[in-house]
PDB file of C-alpha atoms in Angstrom:
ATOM      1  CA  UNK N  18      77.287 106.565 105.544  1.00 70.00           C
ATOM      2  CA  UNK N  19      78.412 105.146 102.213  1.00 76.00           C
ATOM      3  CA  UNK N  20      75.008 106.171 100.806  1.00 84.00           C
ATOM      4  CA  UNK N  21      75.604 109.866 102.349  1.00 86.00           C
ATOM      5  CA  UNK N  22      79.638 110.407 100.724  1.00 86.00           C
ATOM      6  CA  UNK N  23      78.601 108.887  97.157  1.00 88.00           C
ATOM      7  CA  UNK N  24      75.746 111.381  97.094  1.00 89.00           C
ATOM      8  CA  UNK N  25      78.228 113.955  98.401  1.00 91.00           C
ATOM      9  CA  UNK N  26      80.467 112.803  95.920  1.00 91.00           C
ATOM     10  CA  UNK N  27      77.763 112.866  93.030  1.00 93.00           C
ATOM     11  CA  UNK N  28      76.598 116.258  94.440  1.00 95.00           C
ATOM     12  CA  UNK N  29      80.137 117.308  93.751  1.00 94.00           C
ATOM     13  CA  UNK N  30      80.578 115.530  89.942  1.00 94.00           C
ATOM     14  CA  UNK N  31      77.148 117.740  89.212  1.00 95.00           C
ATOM     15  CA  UNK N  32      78.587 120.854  90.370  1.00 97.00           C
ATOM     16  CA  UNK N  33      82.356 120.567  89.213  1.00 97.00           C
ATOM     17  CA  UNK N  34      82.435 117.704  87.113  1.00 96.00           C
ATOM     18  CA  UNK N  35      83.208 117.824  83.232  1.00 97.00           C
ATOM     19  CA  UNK N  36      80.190 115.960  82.934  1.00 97.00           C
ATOM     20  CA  UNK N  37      79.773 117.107  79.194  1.00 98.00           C
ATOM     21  CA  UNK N  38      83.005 115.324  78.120  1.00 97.00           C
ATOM     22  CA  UNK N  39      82.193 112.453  80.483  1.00 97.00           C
ATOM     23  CA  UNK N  40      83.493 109.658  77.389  1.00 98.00           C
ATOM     24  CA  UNK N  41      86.819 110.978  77.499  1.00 98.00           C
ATOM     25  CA  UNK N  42      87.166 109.633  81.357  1.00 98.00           C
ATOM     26  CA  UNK N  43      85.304 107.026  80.323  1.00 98.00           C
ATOM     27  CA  UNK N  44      88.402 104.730  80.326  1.00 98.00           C
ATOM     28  CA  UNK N  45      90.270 106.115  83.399  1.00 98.00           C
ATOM     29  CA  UNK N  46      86.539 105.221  85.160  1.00 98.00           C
ATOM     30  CA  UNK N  47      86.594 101.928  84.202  1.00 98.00           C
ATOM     31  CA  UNK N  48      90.463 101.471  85.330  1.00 98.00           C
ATOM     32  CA  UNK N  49      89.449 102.474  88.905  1.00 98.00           C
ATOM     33  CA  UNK N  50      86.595  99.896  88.897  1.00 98.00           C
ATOM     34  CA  UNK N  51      88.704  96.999  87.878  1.00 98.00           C
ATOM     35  CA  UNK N  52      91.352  98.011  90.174  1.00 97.00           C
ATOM     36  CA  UNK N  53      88.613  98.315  92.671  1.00 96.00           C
ATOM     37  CA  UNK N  54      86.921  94.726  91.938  1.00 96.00           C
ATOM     38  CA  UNK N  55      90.430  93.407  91.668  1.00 94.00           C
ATOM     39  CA  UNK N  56      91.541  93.830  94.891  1.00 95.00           C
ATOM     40  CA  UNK N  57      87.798  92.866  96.424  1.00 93.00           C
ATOM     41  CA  UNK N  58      88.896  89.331  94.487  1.00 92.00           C
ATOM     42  CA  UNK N  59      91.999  89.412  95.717  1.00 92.00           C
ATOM     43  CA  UNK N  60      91.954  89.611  99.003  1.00 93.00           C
ATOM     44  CA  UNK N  61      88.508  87.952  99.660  1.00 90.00           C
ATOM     45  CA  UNK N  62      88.975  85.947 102.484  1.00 90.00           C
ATOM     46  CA  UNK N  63      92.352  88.499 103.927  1.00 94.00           C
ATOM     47  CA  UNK N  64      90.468  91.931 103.675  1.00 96.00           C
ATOM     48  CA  UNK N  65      92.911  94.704 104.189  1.00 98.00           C
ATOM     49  CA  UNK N  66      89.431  96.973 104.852  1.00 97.00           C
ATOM     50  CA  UNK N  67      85.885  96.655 105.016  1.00 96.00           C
ATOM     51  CA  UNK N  68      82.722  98.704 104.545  1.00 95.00           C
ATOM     52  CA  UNK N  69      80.623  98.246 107.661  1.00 95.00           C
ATOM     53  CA  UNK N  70      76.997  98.685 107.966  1.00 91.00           C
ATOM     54  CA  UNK N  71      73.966  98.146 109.723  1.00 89.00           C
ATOM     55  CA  UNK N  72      71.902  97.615 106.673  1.00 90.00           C
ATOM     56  CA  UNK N  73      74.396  96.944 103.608  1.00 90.00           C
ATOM     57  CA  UNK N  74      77.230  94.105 103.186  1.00 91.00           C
ATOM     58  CA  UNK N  75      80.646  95.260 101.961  1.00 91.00           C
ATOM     59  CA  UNK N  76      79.850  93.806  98.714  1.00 92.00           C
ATOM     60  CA  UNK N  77      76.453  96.454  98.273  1.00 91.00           C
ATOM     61  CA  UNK N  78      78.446  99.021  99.808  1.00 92.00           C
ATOM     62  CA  UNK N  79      81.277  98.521  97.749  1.00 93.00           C
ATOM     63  CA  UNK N  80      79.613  98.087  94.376  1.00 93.00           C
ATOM     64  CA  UNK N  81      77.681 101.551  95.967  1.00 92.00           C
ATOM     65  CA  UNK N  82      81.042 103.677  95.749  1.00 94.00           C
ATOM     66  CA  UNK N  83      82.214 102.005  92.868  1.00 95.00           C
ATOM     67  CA  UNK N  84      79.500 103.190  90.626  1.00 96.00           C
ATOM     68  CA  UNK N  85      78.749 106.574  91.956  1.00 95.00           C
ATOM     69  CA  UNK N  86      81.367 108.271  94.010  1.00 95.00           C
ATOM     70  CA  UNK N  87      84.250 106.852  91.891  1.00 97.00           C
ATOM     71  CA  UNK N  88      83.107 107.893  88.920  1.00 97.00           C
ATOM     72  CA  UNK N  89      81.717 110.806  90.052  1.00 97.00           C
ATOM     73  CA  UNK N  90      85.380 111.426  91.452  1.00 97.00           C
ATOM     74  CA  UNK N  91      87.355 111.195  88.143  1.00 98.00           C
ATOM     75  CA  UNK N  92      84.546 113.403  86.662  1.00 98.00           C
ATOM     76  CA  UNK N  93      86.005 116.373  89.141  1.00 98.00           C
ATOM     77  CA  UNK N  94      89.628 115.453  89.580  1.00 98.00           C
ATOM     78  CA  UNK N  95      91.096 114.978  85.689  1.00 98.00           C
ATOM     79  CA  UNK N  96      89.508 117.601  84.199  1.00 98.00           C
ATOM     80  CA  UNK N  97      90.631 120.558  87.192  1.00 98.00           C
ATOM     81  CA  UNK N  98      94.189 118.609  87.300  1.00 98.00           C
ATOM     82  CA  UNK N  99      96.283 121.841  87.040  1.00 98.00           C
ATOM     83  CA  UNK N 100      99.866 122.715  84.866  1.00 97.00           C
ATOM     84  CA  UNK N 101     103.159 123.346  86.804  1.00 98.00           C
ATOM     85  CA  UNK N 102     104.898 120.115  89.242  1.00 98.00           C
ATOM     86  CA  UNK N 103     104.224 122.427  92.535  1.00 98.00           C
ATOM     87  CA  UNK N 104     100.449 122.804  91.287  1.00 99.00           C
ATOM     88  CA  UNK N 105     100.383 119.159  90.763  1.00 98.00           C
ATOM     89  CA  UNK N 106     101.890 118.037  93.775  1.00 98.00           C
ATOM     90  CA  UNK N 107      99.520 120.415  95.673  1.00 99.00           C
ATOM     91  CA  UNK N 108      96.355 119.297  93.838  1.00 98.00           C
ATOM     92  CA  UNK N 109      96.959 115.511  94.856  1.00 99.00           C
ATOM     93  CA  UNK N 110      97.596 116.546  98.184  1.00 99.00           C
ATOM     94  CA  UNK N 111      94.306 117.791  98.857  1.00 98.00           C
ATOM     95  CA  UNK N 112      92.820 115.467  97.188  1.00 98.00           C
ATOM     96  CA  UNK N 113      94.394 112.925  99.702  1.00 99.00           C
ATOM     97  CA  UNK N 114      93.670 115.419 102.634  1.00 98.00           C
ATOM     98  CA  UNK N 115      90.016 115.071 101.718  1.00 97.00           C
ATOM     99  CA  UNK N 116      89.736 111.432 100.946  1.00 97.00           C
ATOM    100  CA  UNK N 117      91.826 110.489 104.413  1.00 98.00           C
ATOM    101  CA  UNK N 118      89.583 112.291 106.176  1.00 97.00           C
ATOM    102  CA  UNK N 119      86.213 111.235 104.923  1.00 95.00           C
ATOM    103  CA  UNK N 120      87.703 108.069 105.470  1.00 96.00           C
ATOM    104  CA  UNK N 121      88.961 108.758 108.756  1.00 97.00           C
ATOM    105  CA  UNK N 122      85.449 109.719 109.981  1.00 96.00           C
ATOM    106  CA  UNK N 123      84.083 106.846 107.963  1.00 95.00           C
ATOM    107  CA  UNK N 124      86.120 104.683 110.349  1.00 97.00           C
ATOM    108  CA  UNK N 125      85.425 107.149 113.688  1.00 97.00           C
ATOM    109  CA  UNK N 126      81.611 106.422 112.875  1.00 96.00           C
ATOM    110  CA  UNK N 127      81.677 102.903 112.454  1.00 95.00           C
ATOM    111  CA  UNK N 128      81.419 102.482 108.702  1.00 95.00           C
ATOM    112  CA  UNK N 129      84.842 101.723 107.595  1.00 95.00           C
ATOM    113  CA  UNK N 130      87.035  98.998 109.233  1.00 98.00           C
ATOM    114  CA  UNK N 131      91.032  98.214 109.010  1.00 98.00           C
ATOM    115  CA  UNK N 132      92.014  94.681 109.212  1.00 98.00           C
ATOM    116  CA  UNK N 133      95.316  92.383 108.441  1.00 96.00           C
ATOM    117  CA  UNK N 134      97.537  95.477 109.299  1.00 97.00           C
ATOM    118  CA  UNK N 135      96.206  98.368 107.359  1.00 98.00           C
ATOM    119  CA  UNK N 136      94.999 101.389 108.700  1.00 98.00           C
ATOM    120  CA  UNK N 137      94.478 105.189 107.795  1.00 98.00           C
ATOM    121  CA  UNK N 138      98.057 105.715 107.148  1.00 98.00           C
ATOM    122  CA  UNK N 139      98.530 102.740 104.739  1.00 98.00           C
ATOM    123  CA  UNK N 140      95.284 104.294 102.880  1.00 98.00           C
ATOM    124  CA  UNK N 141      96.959 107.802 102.464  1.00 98.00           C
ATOM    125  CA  UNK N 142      99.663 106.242 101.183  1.00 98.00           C
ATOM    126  CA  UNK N 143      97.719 104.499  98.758  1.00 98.00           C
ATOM    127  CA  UNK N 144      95.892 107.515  97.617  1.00 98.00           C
ATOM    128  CA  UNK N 145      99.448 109.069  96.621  1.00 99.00           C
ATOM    129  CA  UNK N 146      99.689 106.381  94.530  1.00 98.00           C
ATOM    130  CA  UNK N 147      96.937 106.170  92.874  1.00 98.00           C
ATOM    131  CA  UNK N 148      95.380 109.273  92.085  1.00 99.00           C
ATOM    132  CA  UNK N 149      98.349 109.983  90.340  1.00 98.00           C
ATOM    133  CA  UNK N 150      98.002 106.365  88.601  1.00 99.00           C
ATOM    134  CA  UNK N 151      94.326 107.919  87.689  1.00 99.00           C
ATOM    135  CA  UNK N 152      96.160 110.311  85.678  1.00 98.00           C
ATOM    136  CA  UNK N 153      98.860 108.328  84.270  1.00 98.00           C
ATOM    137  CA  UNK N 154      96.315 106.413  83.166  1.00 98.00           C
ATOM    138  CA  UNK N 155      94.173 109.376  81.780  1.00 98.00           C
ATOM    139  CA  UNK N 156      97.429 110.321  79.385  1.00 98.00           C
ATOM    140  CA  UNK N 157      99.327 107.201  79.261  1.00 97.00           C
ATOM    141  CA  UNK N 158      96.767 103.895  79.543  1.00 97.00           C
ATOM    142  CA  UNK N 159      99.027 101.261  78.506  1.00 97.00           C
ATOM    143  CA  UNK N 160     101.812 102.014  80.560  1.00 98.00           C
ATOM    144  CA  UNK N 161      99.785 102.249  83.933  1.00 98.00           C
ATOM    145  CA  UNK N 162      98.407  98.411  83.768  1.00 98.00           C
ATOM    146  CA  UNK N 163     101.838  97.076  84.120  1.00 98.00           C
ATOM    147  CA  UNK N 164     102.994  99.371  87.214  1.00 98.00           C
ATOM    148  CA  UNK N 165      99.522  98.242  88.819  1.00 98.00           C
ATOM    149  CA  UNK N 166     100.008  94.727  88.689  1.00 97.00           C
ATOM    150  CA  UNK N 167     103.345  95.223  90.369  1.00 97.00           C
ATOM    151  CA  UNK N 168     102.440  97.145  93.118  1.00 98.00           C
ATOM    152  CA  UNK N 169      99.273  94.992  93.598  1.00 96.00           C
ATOM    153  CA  UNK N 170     101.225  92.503  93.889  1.00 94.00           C
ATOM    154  CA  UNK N 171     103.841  94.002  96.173  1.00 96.00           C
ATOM    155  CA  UNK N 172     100.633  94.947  98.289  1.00 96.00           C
ATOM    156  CA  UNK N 173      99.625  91.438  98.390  1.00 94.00           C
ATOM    157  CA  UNK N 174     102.949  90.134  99.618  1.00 94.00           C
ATOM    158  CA  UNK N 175     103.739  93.187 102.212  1.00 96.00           C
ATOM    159  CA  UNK N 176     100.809  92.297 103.834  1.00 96.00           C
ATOM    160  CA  UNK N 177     101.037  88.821 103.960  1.00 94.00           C
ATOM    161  CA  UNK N 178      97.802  88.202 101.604  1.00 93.00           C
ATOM    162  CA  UNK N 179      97.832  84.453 100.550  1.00 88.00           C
ATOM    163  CA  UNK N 180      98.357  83.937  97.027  1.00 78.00           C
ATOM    164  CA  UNK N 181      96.480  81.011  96.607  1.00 74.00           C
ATOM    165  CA  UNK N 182      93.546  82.897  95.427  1.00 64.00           C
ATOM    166  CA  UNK N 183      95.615  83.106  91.788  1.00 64.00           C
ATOM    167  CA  UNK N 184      96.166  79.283  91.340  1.00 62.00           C
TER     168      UNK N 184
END
């Protein structure tokens, strides 16, 4: 399944993507990776979610949409993000309509799994967050890395993730 949505996604980046310009999201790419590994580091052994499959660990599947449908995702949402707050506001919320419901059939299927008290509500809240953190960080890179490590943090401690794994 994670093999079938990062093609999707790549499918997607090929047909919509500003693939030409592709340095300029460069950054932004790399920003969703870390964040990405950072919370795969983070919360190791207390996994809020988990790729399941047959075939792949989380780690392959992980390292899977981290290299392909992520990017491939930034490639498509930056460069369409449109002018005007309402536009905006309803841009990201399709954006989070789509990704909360590949995920939510991700999880129907088999492939995606919720664990320590998340679930498919907790990750549509996290995609309001952070898709517009995608774009903060697209204009504004400095300033995102500071409101990240709070609210990883806050994430860590609403959810009762040991912080041991820092000492």
């Amino acid at each position: 399944m994670h093999i079938i949505v990062s093609l999707l996604f790549m499918i997607v980046a090929f047909k919509w993507g500003d693939l030409k310009n592709w340095k300029l999201y460069y950054p932004t790419i790399l920003y969703f990776a870390i964040g990405d590994l950072a919370y795969n580091f983070l919360t190791c052994n207390n996994p809020l979610w988990i790729y399941e499959s047959p075939i792949f660990t989380h780690t392959f599947s992980d390292l899977l949409v981290l290299s392909i449908a992520f990017p491939s995702f930034v490639l498509v949402f930056l460069p369409h993000y449109p002018d005007g707050f309402m536009n905006q506001i309803i841009y990201i919320g399709i954006c989070v309509f789509i990704c909360s419901i590949l995920e939510y059939i991700s999880y129907s299927l088999g492939y995606f799994s919720y664990h320590n008290g998340w679930s498919i509500w907790w990750s549509a809240i996290l995609y309001c967050i952070a898709f517009p953190l995608l774009i903060l960080h697209y204009k504004k890179p400095l300033l995102v890395w500071p409101i990240s490590i709070v609210l990883a943090l806050g994430t860590l401690l609403l959810f009762d993730i040991p912080l041991k794994i820092l000492k």
